[in-house]
Amino acid sequence: MTDMTPTKFDFNTVTGLSKTAKPIARPLSTLKGYFHDAAAFDAALSAGDPLVYEYFDMGVPETDGNVAYGTTSIKPGKIGDEYYMTKGHFHTVLDTAEVYYCLSGHGGMMMETPEGKVEWREMKTGDAVYVPGRWAHRSINISLTEPFVMFFAFPGHAGHDYGTIATKGFRKLMVERDGKPVMVDNPRWNG
Amino acid sequence: MTDMTPTKFDFNTVTGLSKTAKPIARPLSTLKGYFHDAAAFDAALSAGDPLVYEYFDMGVPETDGNVAYGTTSIKPGKIGDEYYMTKGHFHTVLDTAEVYYCLSGHGGMMMETPEGKVEWREMKTGDAVYVPGRWAHRSINISLTEPFVMFFAFPGHAGHDYGTIATKGFRKLMVERDGKPVMVDNPRWNG
Ligand SMILES: [Mn+2]
Ligand SMILES: [Mn+2]
C-alpha cells in the first residue's frame, strides 16, 4: 500500500523539455560500441561530444502498480550512415509493455523479440506505438533536422536490461541510403 | 507470456482525436446523478444531449505488465455552476496509478483517497499529473471555450470501480464563482 501524494511536472509539448525537472543526458561518449561504424564514431567523438539523446526519470517507485513516465528527445544526426538512436533495452521483467506517443519530429521504434522477430514502426507527430511485453525497443530519429520527441509510460516494476543489447546489438539497423532511411541487417549482430 | 505484435495509432496532439480509432462518447444523458444541480441537468438534457467528454479504449489486454493508454477530451461547458467533468473512478485494483499528460486546454484533476484526503491539480498544456495508487480521479475542464485534452496511461490490470463514486460522489466539486473556478464542498456527498 502506498501513501503517495499526487505530483505535477511540466513537459513542453514540442521539445519535451521541462522548466522544473532535469533530464538525463546521453552524449555520444556514453554510446561507445552501439553504432556499427566504429571509425565514424571515433571521428565524431574526437570532434566533440554531441548530445545524442536525453530523457527523464521522474523517480516513480519501481513497484508493480506504478507507472514510470517522462519524455525523451533523440537529436538529429548520424554516425556514419546510421541515424542517432537510443541504446535500446529489454525490460528485466520481460513481459512488461511500454507505450510511446510522438509529440514532435519524425523517427520510429525498432523492436525485436528474444526469438528473433523484428518490427519497425515509423512515427510522426501524434503517432502512438505500443511495445508489447517481450519486445526490446530502441528509438531512432530518421530526421536530420529536428529532434524526435516522445512521451512514454511503462510499468514501474519493469526494470531495464541494457546488457543483452549492449552485447548482441539489434538484428536490424536504420541507415541512410540515397538520402532515405532504410532498414538493413546489422553486420555486427552477435546473437 | 504474451505474443502480441506492436501496434500504431494516431492521436492529434491538440484535439486528441484519431483518424483511425473511434472514441467512446459520454453525452450528458450518461451522466445522470453526477452533477450537483439536478434541475440544471434536466434543463440541459431537455434542450439536447450535448457531448460532455470522450475517450479511447485501445483494447490493451487487461493484465499486469500491459499499459492501457489513450486520450480523453472533456468539452467546455457547465451544468448550472459546475464545470463539465468525467464520472471519475477508483481503480478496482486500488493500488494502481495513472499518469495524465495535458495536450491542450485548461482543466485539472480532482483526486481523493478512501480515507478522505483530497487533492486538486490544475493542468495546462504540457502539465503531467501523476495519480498514485489509492486515489480516485476525475478530470474537470475549467475552460468554457476549449476542450481539455490529455494523454493517459495506467496498468492494464487496474480495472475501474465507477460504483463507489456513482454512489458517494467526490467530497469536493469545482464550480464557477464570479467567473472563476473554485473548489467547494459537495453538498450531496454521501460517504
Ligand atoms: Mn522501456
Ligand atoms: Mn483511471
XYZ file of C-alpha atoms and ligand atoms in Angstrom:
384
model
C 0.000 0.000 0.000
C 1.414 3.367 -1.000
C 0.922 6.707 0.661
C 1.979 8.967 -2.168
C 0.745 12.459 -2.906
C -0.177 13.402 -6.473
C 2.567 15.290 -8.322
C 2.672 17.647 -11.278
C 5.505 18.314 -13.734
C 5.682 20.271 -16.957
C 6.993 18.955 -20.278
C 6.896 21.218 -23.308
C 4.581 19.550 -25.823
C 7.010 20.163 -28.698
C 10.517 19.908 -27.213
C 9.617 17.538 -24.351
C 11.832 19.593 -22.049
C 10.808 20.788 -18.591
C 11.137 24.029 -16.679
C 11.157 22.142 -13.370
C 12.790 18.769 -13.986
C 16.237 17.892 -15.310
C 16.748 15.252 -17.991
C 19.436 12.569 -18.099
C 21.868 13.347 -20.926
C 23.297 10.700 -23.233
C 26.202 12.317 -25.090
C 27.997 10.343 -27.783
C 30.727 9.275 -25.350
C 28.181 7.145 -23.469
C 27.323 5.200 -26.644
C 30.633 3.530 -27.462
C 30.032 0.250 -29.276
C 26.437 0.988 -30.247
C 26.926 2.346 -33.779
C 28.112 -0.043 -36.480
C 30.779 2.295 -37.914
C 33.451 2.447 -35.191
C 35.734 4.721 -37.220
C 32.923 7.229 -37.777
C 32.137 7.049 -34.046
C 35.753 7.818 -33.104
C 35.928 10.686 -35.610
C 32.662 12.221 -34.327
C 33.775 11.866 -30.736
C 37.165 13.471 -31.342
C 35.379 16.423 -32.980
C 33.384 16.980 -29.766
C 30.900 15.044 -27.682
C 27.480 15.845 -29.144
C 24.295 15.154 -27.232
C 22.607 12.158 -28.901
C 19.548 11.917 -26.682
C 18.105 12.859 -23.339
C 15.211 11.544 -21.269
C 13.513 11.964 -17.915
C 13.412 9.599 -14.969
C 10.694 11.023 -12.715
C 11.566 8.765 -9.791
C 8.299 6.837 -9.698
C 8.646 3.886 -7.261
C 9.801 0.806 -9.133
C 6.925 -1.367 -7.999
C 4.003 -3.113 -9.653
C 1.007 -0.788 -9.889
C 3.071 2.321 -10.522
C 3.591 3.853 -13.975
C 7.013 5.251 -14.854
C 6.730 8.099 -17.349
C 8.547 11.005 -18.925
C 9.671 12.318 -22.261
C 12.639 11.505 -24.454
C 14.250 13.611 -27.175
C 16.549 11.998 -29.722
C 18.550 14.647 -31.510
C 19.042 14.803 -35.302
C 22.292 13.390 -36.619
C 24.170 10.353 -37.908
C 27.293 8.389 -37.059
C 28.495 7.378 -40.489
C 25.299 6.308 -42.236
C 23.467 5.333 -39.041
C 20.866 7.645 -37.516
C 21.090 8.881 -33.937
C 19.324 6.454 -31.631
C 18.939 5.282 -28.054
C 20.853 2.333 -26.611
C 17.706 0.244 -26.532
C 16.845 -2.414 -23.993
C 14.658 -5.286 -22.907
C 12.677 -4.883 -19.711
C 14.112 -7.007 -16.903
C 10.605 -8.227 -16.186
C 10.438 -9.306 -19.803
C 6.682 -9.428 -20.181
C 6.071 -5.738 -19.431
C 4.965 -3.321 -22.144
C 5.604 0.356 -22.895
C 3.657 2.999 -24.772
C 5.298 5.856 -26.692
C 3.472 8.913 -28.007
C 5.255 11.147 -30.520
C 4.996 14.836 -29.622
C 7.132 16.131 -32.485
C 9.614 15.083 -35.101
C 9.979 12.035 -37.296
C 11.531 8.789 -36.209
C 10.495 5.334 -35.225
C 10.704 2.364 -32.920
C 12.928 -0.639 -33.674
C 11.726 -3.721 -31.829
C 12.745 -7.348 -31.609
C 11.917 -10.401 -29.512
C 14.431 -12.834 -27.989
C 13.281 -15.371 -30.603
C 14.209 -13.027 -33.447
C 11.014 -11.372 -34.633
C 11.721 -7.816 -35.787
C 9.278 -4.919 -36.185
C 9.863 -1.289 -37.149
C 7.196 1.386 -36.718
C 7.780 4.782 -38.266
C 6.407 7.597 -36.101
C 5.399 11.162 -36.779
C 3.789 13.758 -34.537
C 0.672 12.228 -32.954
C 1.571 8.571 -33.506
C 1.379 6.243 -30.500
C 3.277 2.953 -30.653
C 2.539 0.125 -28.251
C 5.570 -2.019 -27.459
C 4.138 -5.262 -26.049
C 5.914 -7.282 -23.412
C 8.946 -9.319 -24.592
C 9.982 -6.770 -27.272
C 13.319 -4.971 -26.951
C 12.930 -1.382 -28.142
C 15.160 1.388 -29.484
C 14.066 4.876 -30.560
C 15.659 6.161 -33.772
C 15.461 9.686 -35.210
C 15.248 9.492 -39.003
C 15.029 13.272 -39.418
C 18.348 15.050 -39.856
C 16.874 18.444 -38.979
C 14.632 18.156 -35.908
C 14.542 16.243 -32.614
C 12.312 13.175 -32.315
C 10.322 13.733 -29.129
C 8.055 11.258 -27.347
C 6.108 10.891 -24.122
C 6.495 7.380 -22.678
C 4.924 5.239 -19.936
C 5.779 1.748 -18.648
C 5.047 -0.379 -15.561
C 7.024 0.757 -12.527
C 8.430 -2.714 -11.896
C 9.613 -3.309 -15.495
C 13.318 -2.728 -14.880
C 15.899 -2.275 -17.621
C 18.111 -4.934 -19.171
C 20.609 -2.936 -21.224
C 23.240 -5.703 -21.179
C 21.646 -8.011 -23.717
C 21.559 -5.320 -26.405
C 24.990 -3.966 -25.390
C 26.390 -7.449 -26.019
C 24.375 -8.659 -29.007
C 23.064 -5.485 -30.652
C 19.802 -5.342 -32.556
C 19.358 -7.597 -35.587
C 18.455 -4.624 -37.805
C 19.769 -1.071 -38.160
C 18.344 2.091 -39.702
C 20.818 3.704 -42.088
C 20.665 6.392 -44.738
C 20.804 5.218 -48.371
C 20.410 7.786 -51.171
C 19.104 10.276 -48.621
C 16.436 7.932 -47.255
C 16.161 5.718 -44.157
C 16.479 2.015 -44.914
C 16.389 -0.987 -42.567
C 19.382 -3.267 -43.078
C 20.884 -6.309 -41.373
C 23.297 -5.473 -38.568
C 26.671 -6.672 -39.860
C 27.971 -6.886 -36.311
C 24.972 -8.674 -34.806
C 26.269 -11.069 -32.152
C 23.300 -13.243 -31.170
C 3.682 -14.777 -21.771
C 2.155 -12.643 -24.490
C 2.588 -12.979 -28.214
C 1.453 -9.535 -29.266
C 2.612 -7.566 -32.266
C 3.465 -3.876 -31.854
C 0.675 -1.532 -32.899
C 0.484 2.093 -34.020
C -2.392 4.550 -33.702
C -2.648 8.275 -34.361
C -3.977 10.867 -31.915
C -3.953 14.510 -32.919
C -1.644 16.299 -30.475
C -4.127 19.145 -29.976
C -7.612 17.603 -30.228
C -6.634 14.095 -29.081
C -8.864 12.652 -31.804
C -7.798 9.888 -34.182
C -8.164 9.279 -37.893
C -8.109 5.515 -37.341
C -9.675 4.819 -33.943
C -13.133 5.664 -32.612
C -13.612 7.191 -29.169
C -16.246 6.272 -26.602
C -18.746 9.141 -26.261
C -20.158 10.298 -22.944
C -23.118 12.556 -23.750
C -24.906 14.301 -20.901
C -27.584 11.574 -20.769
C -24.961 9.107 -19.494
C -24.115 11.373 -16.541
C -27.433 11.460 -14.659
C -26.771 11.967 -10.951
C -23.208 13.221 -11.333
C -23.787 16.992 -11.308
C -24.966 18.611 -8.093
C -27.692 20.737 -9.696
C -30.316 18.206 -10.799
C -32.678 20.886 -12.154
C -29.925 22.362 -14.314
C -29.073 18.857 -15.519
C -32.683 18.170 -16.536
C -32.947 21.543 -18.290
C -29.706 20.982 -20.231
C -30.763 17.480 -21.195
C -34.196 18.560 -22.421
C -32.505 21.196 -24.600
C -30.472 18.422 -26.310
C -27.901 15.847 -25.285
C -24.516 17.576 -25.538
C -21.284 15.615 -25.626
C -19.576 16.116 -22.249
C -16.468 14.019 -22.877
C -15.000 11.278 -24.998
C -12.053 8.923 -24.560
C -10.345 5.991 -26.180
C -10.157 2.390 -25.049
C -7.429 0.867 -27.218
C -8.229 -2.692 -26.173
C -4.918 -3.411 -24.451
C -5.187 -6.763 -22.591
C -6.302 -6.166 -19.019
C -3.368 -7.961 -17.446
C -0.437 -6.995 -15.254
C 2.517 -5.867 -17.378
C 0.379 -4.194 -20.020
C -0.206 -0.436 -20.176
C -3.665 0.821 -21.110
C -3.481 4.186 -22.864
C -5.368 6.682 -24.973
C -6.565 10.242 -24.975
C -9.545 11.930 -23.388
C -11.225 15.195 -24.334
C -13.532 16.937 -21.883
C -15.607 19.536 -23.684
C -16.147 23.091 -22.431
C -19.391 23.733 -20.595
C -21.232 23.794 -17.286
C -24.312 22.216 -15.714
C -25.542 25.027 -13.505
C -22.337 26.337 -11.925
C -20.451 23.038 -12.201
C -17.878 22.521 -14.931
C -18.067 19.628 -17.386
C -16.221 16.639 -15.985
C -15.771 12.881 -16.206
C -17.610 10.439 -13.948
C -14.423 9.673 -12.073
C -13.472 6.338 -10.532
C -11.228 4.351 -8.291
C -9.208 1.551 -9.836
C -10.562 -1.862 -8.878
C -7.022 -2.906 -8.039
C -6.891 0.055 -5.722
C -3.140 0.446 -5.521
C -2.577 1.122 -9.229
C -1.555 4.543 -10.506
C -2.277 6.570 -13.643
C -0.404 9.314 -15.447
C -2.118 12.106 -17.376
C -0.365 14.471 -19.780
C -2.217 17.593 -20.934
C -2.023 18.097 -24.696
C -4.223 21.188 -24.833
C -6.708 23.209 -22.871
C -7.069 24.123 -19.227
C -8.532 21.905 -16.579
C -7.429 19.751 -13.738
C -7.549 16.528 -11.810
C -9.732 16.086 -8.717
C -8.441 13.284 -6.531
C -9.386 11.726 -3.209
C -8.486 8.681 -1.157
C -10.944 6.336 0.575
C -9.764 7.858 3.883
C -10.776 11.345 2.762
C -7.631 13.127 1.613
C -8.418 15.482 -1.273
C -6.031 16.956 -3.857
C -6.702 19.163 -6.885
C -4.078 19.771 -9.553
C -4.746 22.439 -12.146
C -3.394 21.481 -15.579
C -2.468 23.419 -18.670
C -0.854 22.306 -21.912
C 2.302 20.335 -21.101
C 1.463 19.507 -17.491
C 1.744 15.868 -16.410
C -0.086 14.776 -13.269
C 0.739 11.527 -11.520
C -2.254 9.947 -9.768
C -0.753 7.481 -7.284
C -2.447 4.251 -6.346
C -5.452 4.561 -3.981
C -6.568 7.961 -5.350
C -9.935 8.252 -7.121
C -9.639 10.665 -10.035
C -11.937 12.878 -12.085
C -10.928 15.175 -14.972
C -12.588 18.601 -14.984
C -12.488 21.220 -17.746
C -12.316 24.696 -16.186
C -12.162 26.457 -19.557
C -15.516 27.447 -21.018
C -14.103 27.902 -24.504
C -11.820 24.972 -25.384
C -11.642 21.209 -24.792
C -9.347 19.860 -22.071
C -7.324 17.132 -23.780
C -4.980 14.621 -22.147
C -2.977 11.520 -23.000
C -3.299 8.894 -20.252
C -1.646 5.603 -19.282
C -2.412 3.109 -16.490
C -1.600 -0.523 -15.641
C -3.560 -2.974 -17.780
C -4.892 -4.860 -14.761
C -6.114 -1.729 -12.886
C -9.826 -2.176 -13.593
C -12.449 0.510 -12.991
C -14.632 0.938 -9.925
C -17.197 3.531 -11.008
C -19.757 2.411 -8.434
C -18.157 3.972 -5.370
C -18.165 7.461 -6.911
C -21.606 6.938 -8.503
C -22.950 6.229 -5.012
C -20.956 8.597 -2.816
C -19.735 11.319 -5.175
C -16.492 13.205 -4.664
C -16.046 15.206 -1.463
C -15.234 18.367 -3.443
C -16.633 19.982 -6.593
C -15.276 22.587 -8.997
C -17.818 25.340 -9.594
C -17.761 28.784 -11.144
C -17.924 31.735 -8.724
C -17.605 35.294 -10.089
C -16.305 33.836 -13.346
C -13.581 31.768 -11.705
C -13.209 28.088 -10.785
C -13.491 27.441 -7.050
C -13.312 24.165 -5.118
C -16.278 23.755 -2.762
C -17.699 21.026 -0.547
C -20.077 18.679 -2.326
C -23.463 19.382 -0.687
C -24.699 15.964 -1.766
C -21.646 13.970 -0.697
C -22.849 10.605 0.594
C -19.849 8.924 2.222
Mn 11.496 0.503 -21.990
Mn -8.152 5.670 -14.051
